[in-house]
Tab-separated table of C-alpha atoms in Angstrom:
chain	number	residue	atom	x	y	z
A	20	UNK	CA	0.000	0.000	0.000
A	21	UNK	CA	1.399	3.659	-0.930
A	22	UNK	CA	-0.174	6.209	1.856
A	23	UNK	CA	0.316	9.913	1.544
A	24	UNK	CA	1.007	11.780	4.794
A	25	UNK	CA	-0.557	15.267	3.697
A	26	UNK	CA	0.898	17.493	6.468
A	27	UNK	CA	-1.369	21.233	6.885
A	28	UNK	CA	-1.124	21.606	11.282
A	29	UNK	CA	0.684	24.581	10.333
A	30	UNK	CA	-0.032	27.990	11.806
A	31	UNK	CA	1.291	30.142	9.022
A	32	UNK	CA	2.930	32.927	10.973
A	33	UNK	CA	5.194	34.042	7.974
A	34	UNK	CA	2.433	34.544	5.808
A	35	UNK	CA	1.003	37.194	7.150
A	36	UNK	CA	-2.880	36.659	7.715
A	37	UNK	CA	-5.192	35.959	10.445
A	38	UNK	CA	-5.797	32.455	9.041
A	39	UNK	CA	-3.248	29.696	8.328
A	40	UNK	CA	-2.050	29.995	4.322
A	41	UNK	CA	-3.580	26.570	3.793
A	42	UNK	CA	-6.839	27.587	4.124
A	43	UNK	CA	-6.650	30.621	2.062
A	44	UNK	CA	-9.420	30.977	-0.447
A	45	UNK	CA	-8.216	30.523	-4.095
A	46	UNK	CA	-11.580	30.827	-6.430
A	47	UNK	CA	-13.527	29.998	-3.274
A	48	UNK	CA	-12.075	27.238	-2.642
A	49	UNK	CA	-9.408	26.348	-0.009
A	50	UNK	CA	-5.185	25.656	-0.677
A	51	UNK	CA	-5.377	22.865	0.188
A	52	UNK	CA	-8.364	21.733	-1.735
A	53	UNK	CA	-7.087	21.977	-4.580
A	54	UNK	CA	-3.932	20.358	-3.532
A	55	UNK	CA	-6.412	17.240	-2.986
A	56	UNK	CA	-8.306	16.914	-6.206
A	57	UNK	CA	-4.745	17.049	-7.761
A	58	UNK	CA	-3.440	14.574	-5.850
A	59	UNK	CA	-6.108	12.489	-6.350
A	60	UNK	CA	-5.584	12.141	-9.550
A	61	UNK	CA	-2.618	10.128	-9.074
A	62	UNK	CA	-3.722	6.140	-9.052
A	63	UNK	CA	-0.473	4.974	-7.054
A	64	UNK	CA	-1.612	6.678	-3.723
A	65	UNK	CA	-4.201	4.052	-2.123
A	66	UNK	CA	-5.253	6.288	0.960
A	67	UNK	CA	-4.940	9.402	2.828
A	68	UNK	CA	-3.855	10.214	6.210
A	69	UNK	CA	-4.324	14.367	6.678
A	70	UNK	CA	-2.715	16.073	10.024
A	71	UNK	CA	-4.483	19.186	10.102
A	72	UNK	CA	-4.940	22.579	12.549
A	73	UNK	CA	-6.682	21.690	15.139
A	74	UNK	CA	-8.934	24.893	15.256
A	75	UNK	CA	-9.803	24.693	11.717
A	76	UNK	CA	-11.159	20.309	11.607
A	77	UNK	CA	-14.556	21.383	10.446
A	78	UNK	CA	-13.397	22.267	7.227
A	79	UNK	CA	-10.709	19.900	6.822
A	80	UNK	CA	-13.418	17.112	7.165
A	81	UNK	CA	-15.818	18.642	4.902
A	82	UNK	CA	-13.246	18.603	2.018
A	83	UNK	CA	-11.273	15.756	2.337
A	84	UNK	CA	-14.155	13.644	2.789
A	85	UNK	CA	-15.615	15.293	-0.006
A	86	UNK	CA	-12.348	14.512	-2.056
A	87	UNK	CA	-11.041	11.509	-1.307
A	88	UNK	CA	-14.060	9.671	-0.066
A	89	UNK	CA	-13.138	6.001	1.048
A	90	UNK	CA	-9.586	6.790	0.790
A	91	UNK	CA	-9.135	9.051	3.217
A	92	UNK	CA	-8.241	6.862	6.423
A	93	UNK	CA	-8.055	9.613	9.222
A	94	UNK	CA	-7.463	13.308	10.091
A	95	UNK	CA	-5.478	13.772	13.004
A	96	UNK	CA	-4.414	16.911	14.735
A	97	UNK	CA	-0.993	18.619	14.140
A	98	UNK	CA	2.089	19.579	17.096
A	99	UNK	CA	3.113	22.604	18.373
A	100	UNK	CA	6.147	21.870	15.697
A	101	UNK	CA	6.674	20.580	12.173
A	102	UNK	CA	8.474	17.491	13.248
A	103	UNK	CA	5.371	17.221	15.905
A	104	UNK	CA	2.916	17.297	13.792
A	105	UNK	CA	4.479	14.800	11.000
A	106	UNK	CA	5.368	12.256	14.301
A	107	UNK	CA	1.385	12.422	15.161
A	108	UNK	CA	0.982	11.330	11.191
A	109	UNK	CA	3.284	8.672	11.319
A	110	UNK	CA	1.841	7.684	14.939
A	111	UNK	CA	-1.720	7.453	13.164
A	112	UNK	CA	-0.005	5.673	9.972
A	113	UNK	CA	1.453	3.149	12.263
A	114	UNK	CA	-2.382	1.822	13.034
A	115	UNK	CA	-2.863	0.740	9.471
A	116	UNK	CA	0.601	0.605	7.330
A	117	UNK	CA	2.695	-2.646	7.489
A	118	UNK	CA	6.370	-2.430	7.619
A	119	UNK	CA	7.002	-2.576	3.747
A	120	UNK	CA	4.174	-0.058	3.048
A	121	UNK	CA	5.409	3.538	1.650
A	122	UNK	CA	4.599	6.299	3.367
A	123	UNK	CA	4.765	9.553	1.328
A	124	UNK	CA	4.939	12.797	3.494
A	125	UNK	CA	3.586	15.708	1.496
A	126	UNK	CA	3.683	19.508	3.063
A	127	UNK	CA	0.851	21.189	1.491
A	128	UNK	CA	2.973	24.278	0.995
A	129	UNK	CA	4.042	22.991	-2.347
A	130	UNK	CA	0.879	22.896	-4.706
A	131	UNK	CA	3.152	21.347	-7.635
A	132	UNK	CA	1.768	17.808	-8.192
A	133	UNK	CA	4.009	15.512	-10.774
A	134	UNK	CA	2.312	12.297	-11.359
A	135	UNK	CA	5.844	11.392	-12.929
A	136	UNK	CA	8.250	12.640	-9.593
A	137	UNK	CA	5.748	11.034	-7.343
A	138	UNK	CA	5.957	7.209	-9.148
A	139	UNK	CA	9.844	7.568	-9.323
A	140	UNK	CA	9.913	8.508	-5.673
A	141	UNK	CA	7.761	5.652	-4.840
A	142	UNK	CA	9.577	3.277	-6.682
A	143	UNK	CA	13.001	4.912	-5.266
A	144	UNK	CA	11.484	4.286	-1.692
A	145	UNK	CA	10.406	0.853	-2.019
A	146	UNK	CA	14.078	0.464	-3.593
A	147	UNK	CA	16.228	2.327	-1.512
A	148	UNK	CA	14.258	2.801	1.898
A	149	UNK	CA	13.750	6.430	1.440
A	150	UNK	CA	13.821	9.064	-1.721
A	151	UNK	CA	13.440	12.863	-1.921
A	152	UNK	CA	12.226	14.616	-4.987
A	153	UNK	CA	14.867	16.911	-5.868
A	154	UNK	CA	14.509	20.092	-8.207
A	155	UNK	CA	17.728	21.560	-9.506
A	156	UNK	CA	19.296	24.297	-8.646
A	157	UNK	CA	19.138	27.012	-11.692
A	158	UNK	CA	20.445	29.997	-9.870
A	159	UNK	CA	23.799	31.170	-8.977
A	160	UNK	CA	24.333	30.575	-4.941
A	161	UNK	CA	26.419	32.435	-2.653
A	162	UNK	CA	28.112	31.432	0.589
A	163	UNK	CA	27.718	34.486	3.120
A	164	UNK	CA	29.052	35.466	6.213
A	165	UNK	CA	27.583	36.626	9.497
A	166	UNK	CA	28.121	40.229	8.603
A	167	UNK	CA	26.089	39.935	5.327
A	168	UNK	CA	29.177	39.865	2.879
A	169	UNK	CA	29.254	37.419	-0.283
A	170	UNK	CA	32.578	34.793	0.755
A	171	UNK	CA	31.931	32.550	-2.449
A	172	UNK	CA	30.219	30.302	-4.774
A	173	UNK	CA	28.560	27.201	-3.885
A	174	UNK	CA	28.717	24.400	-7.046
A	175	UNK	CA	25.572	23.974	-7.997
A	176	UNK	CA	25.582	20.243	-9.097
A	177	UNK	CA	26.318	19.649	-5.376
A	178	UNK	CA	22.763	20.581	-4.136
A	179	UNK	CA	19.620	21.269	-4.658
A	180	UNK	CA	15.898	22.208	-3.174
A	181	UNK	CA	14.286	19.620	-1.264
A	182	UNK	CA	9.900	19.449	-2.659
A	183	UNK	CA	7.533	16.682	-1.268
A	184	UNK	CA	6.768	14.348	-0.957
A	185	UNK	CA	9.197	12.506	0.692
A	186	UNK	CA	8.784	8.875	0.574
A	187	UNK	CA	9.954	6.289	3.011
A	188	UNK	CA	9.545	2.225	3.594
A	189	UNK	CA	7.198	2.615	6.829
A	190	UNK	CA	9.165	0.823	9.066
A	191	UNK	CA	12.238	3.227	8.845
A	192	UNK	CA	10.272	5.966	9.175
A	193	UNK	CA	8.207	4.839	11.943
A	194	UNK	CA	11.403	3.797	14.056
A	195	UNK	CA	13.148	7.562	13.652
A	196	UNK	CA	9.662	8.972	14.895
A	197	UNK	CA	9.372	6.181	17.643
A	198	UNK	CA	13.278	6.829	18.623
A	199	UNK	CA	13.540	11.084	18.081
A	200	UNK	CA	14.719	12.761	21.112
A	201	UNK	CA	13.089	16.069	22.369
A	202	UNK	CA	15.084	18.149	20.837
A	203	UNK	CA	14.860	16.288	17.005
A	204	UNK	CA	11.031	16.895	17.627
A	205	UNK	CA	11.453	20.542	18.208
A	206	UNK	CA	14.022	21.545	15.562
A	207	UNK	CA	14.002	19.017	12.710
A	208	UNK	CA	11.853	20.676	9.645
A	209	UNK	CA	11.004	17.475	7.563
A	210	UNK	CA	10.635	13.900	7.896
A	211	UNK	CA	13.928	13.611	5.772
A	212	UNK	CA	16.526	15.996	8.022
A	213	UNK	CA	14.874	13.309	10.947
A	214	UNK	CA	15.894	10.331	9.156
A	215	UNK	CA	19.075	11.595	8.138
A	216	UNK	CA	19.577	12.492	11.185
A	217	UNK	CA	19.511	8.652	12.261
A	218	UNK	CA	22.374	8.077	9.449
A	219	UNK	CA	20.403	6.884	6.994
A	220	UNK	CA	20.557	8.449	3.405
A	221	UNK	CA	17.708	9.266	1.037
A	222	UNK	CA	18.149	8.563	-2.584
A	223	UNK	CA	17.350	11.697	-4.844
A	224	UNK	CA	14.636	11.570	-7.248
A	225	UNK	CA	15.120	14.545	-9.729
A	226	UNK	CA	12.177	16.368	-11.369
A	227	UNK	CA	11.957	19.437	-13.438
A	228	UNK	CA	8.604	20.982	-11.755
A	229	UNK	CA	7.956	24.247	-10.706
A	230	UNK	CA	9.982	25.614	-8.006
A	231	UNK	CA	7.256	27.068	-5.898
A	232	UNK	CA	6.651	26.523	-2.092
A	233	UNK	CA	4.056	28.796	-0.363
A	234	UNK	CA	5.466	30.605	2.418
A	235	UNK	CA	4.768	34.370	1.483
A	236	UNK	CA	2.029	36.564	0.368
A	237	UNK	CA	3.646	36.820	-2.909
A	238	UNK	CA	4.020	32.941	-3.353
A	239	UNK	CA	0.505	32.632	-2.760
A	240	UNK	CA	-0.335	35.678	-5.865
A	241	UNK	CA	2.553	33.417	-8.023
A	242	UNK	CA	0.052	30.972	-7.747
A	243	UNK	CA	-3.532	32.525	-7.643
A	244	UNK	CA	-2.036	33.985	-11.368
A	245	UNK	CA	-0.948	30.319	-12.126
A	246	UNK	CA	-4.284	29.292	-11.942
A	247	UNK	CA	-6.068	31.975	-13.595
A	248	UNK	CA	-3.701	31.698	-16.299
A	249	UNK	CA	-4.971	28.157	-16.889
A	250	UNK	CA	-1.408	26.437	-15.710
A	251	UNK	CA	-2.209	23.040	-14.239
A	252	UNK	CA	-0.623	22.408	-10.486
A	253	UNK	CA	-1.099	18.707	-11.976
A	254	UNK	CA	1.610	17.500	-13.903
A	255	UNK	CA	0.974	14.162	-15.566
A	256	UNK	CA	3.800	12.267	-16.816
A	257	UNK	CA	1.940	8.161	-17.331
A	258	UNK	CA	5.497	6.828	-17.840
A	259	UNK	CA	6.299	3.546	-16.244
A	260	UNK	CA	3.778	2.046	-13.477
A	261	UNK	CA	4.910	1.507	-10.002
């Protein structure tokens, strides 16, 4: 079974509004509705496990029930941290996953869904034990000091941005989260940094897709124009089945 971990117990302090970002209204509907019908689309994700805000439930259940229908398996509430909240996911995952299940962990900050990166990662995880989708790095980047100044280049081939979902054989994921100390549950910012954390590697899945993770205002207009421009946040690539 493939389950998808969609992460939204976020507060979303930087954005800047009175309500978290995935709940902002985009053609009267909410983020991370649309986010949903998207990633339904996709045939290689059995079910759904959604860790949500705990103050805004009502709608999360009205949508996601709406959405997925019988493949939605439960909504829990999210942490007072990131790693928090994806530890209650993986907590609730661990009542219905078997060891050799994958577990994808999606942060419903990035609206990008590719059919194509999501298969590959799946395949990678049931593979290697964990992937990341991995989107190149296009732009020049700087190493800076403390004091603000530019001290040098960084190669770009060596890096690149990290987009979800994450994918991981269940039972490695579930032992990091059953083993994280206080401290990894209060600083780590994905399911990924956790695991490497425990000194295990992910393999990188590359993909091509739009760059865009919602964290400001002006990510969220980058993607209300997106939209109304007729751009699809779906990006089906058939390819190979998993």
């Amino acid at each position: 079974m493939v389950c998808a971990l969609i992460k939204m117990g976020g507060k979303g302090v930087r954005f800047g509004e009175q309500y978290p970002k995935q709940f902002y209204q985009i053609g009267g509907i909410p983020l991370f509705a649309h986010v949903l019908e998207k990633y339904n689309r996709v045939e290689v994700v059995d079910k759904y496990i959604i860790v949500s805000n705990s103050e805004w439930m009502d709608i999360t259940y009205e949508y996601s029930g709406r959405i997925l229908g019988d493949k939605l398996l439960e909504i829990t509430s999210g942490g007072t941290t990131n790693a928090r909240s994806t530890y209650n996911g993986v907590m609730c995952a661990a009542k219905y996953l078997n060891r050799d299940d994958i577990l994808l962990v999606h942060d419903i900050t990035d609206p990008i869904i590719d059919e194509r990166a999501i298969r590959e990662v799946i395949r990678a995880g049931q593979e290697y034990k964990c992937a990341a989708i991995v989107t190149e790095q296009v732009h020049t980047l700087y190493r800076k000091n403390e004091e603000g100044y530019i001290t040098g280049t960084i190669d770009r081939q060596t890096v690149g941005s990290g987009y979800s979902p994450e994918a991981f054989r269940f039972e490695v994921v579930y032992a990091c989260y059953e083993n994280a100390t206080e401290q990894e549950l209060e600083n780590m910012t994905s399911a990924m940094a956790l695991v490497q954390a425990h000194h295990i590697n992910p393999k990188a899945v590359i993909s091509h897709q739009a760059d865009l993770k919602i964290t400001y205002q002006e990510d969220m207009e980058a993607l209300k124009l997106m939209i109304a421009n007729g751009e699809q946040l779906y990006q089906e690539r058939t390819g190979r089945d998993v």
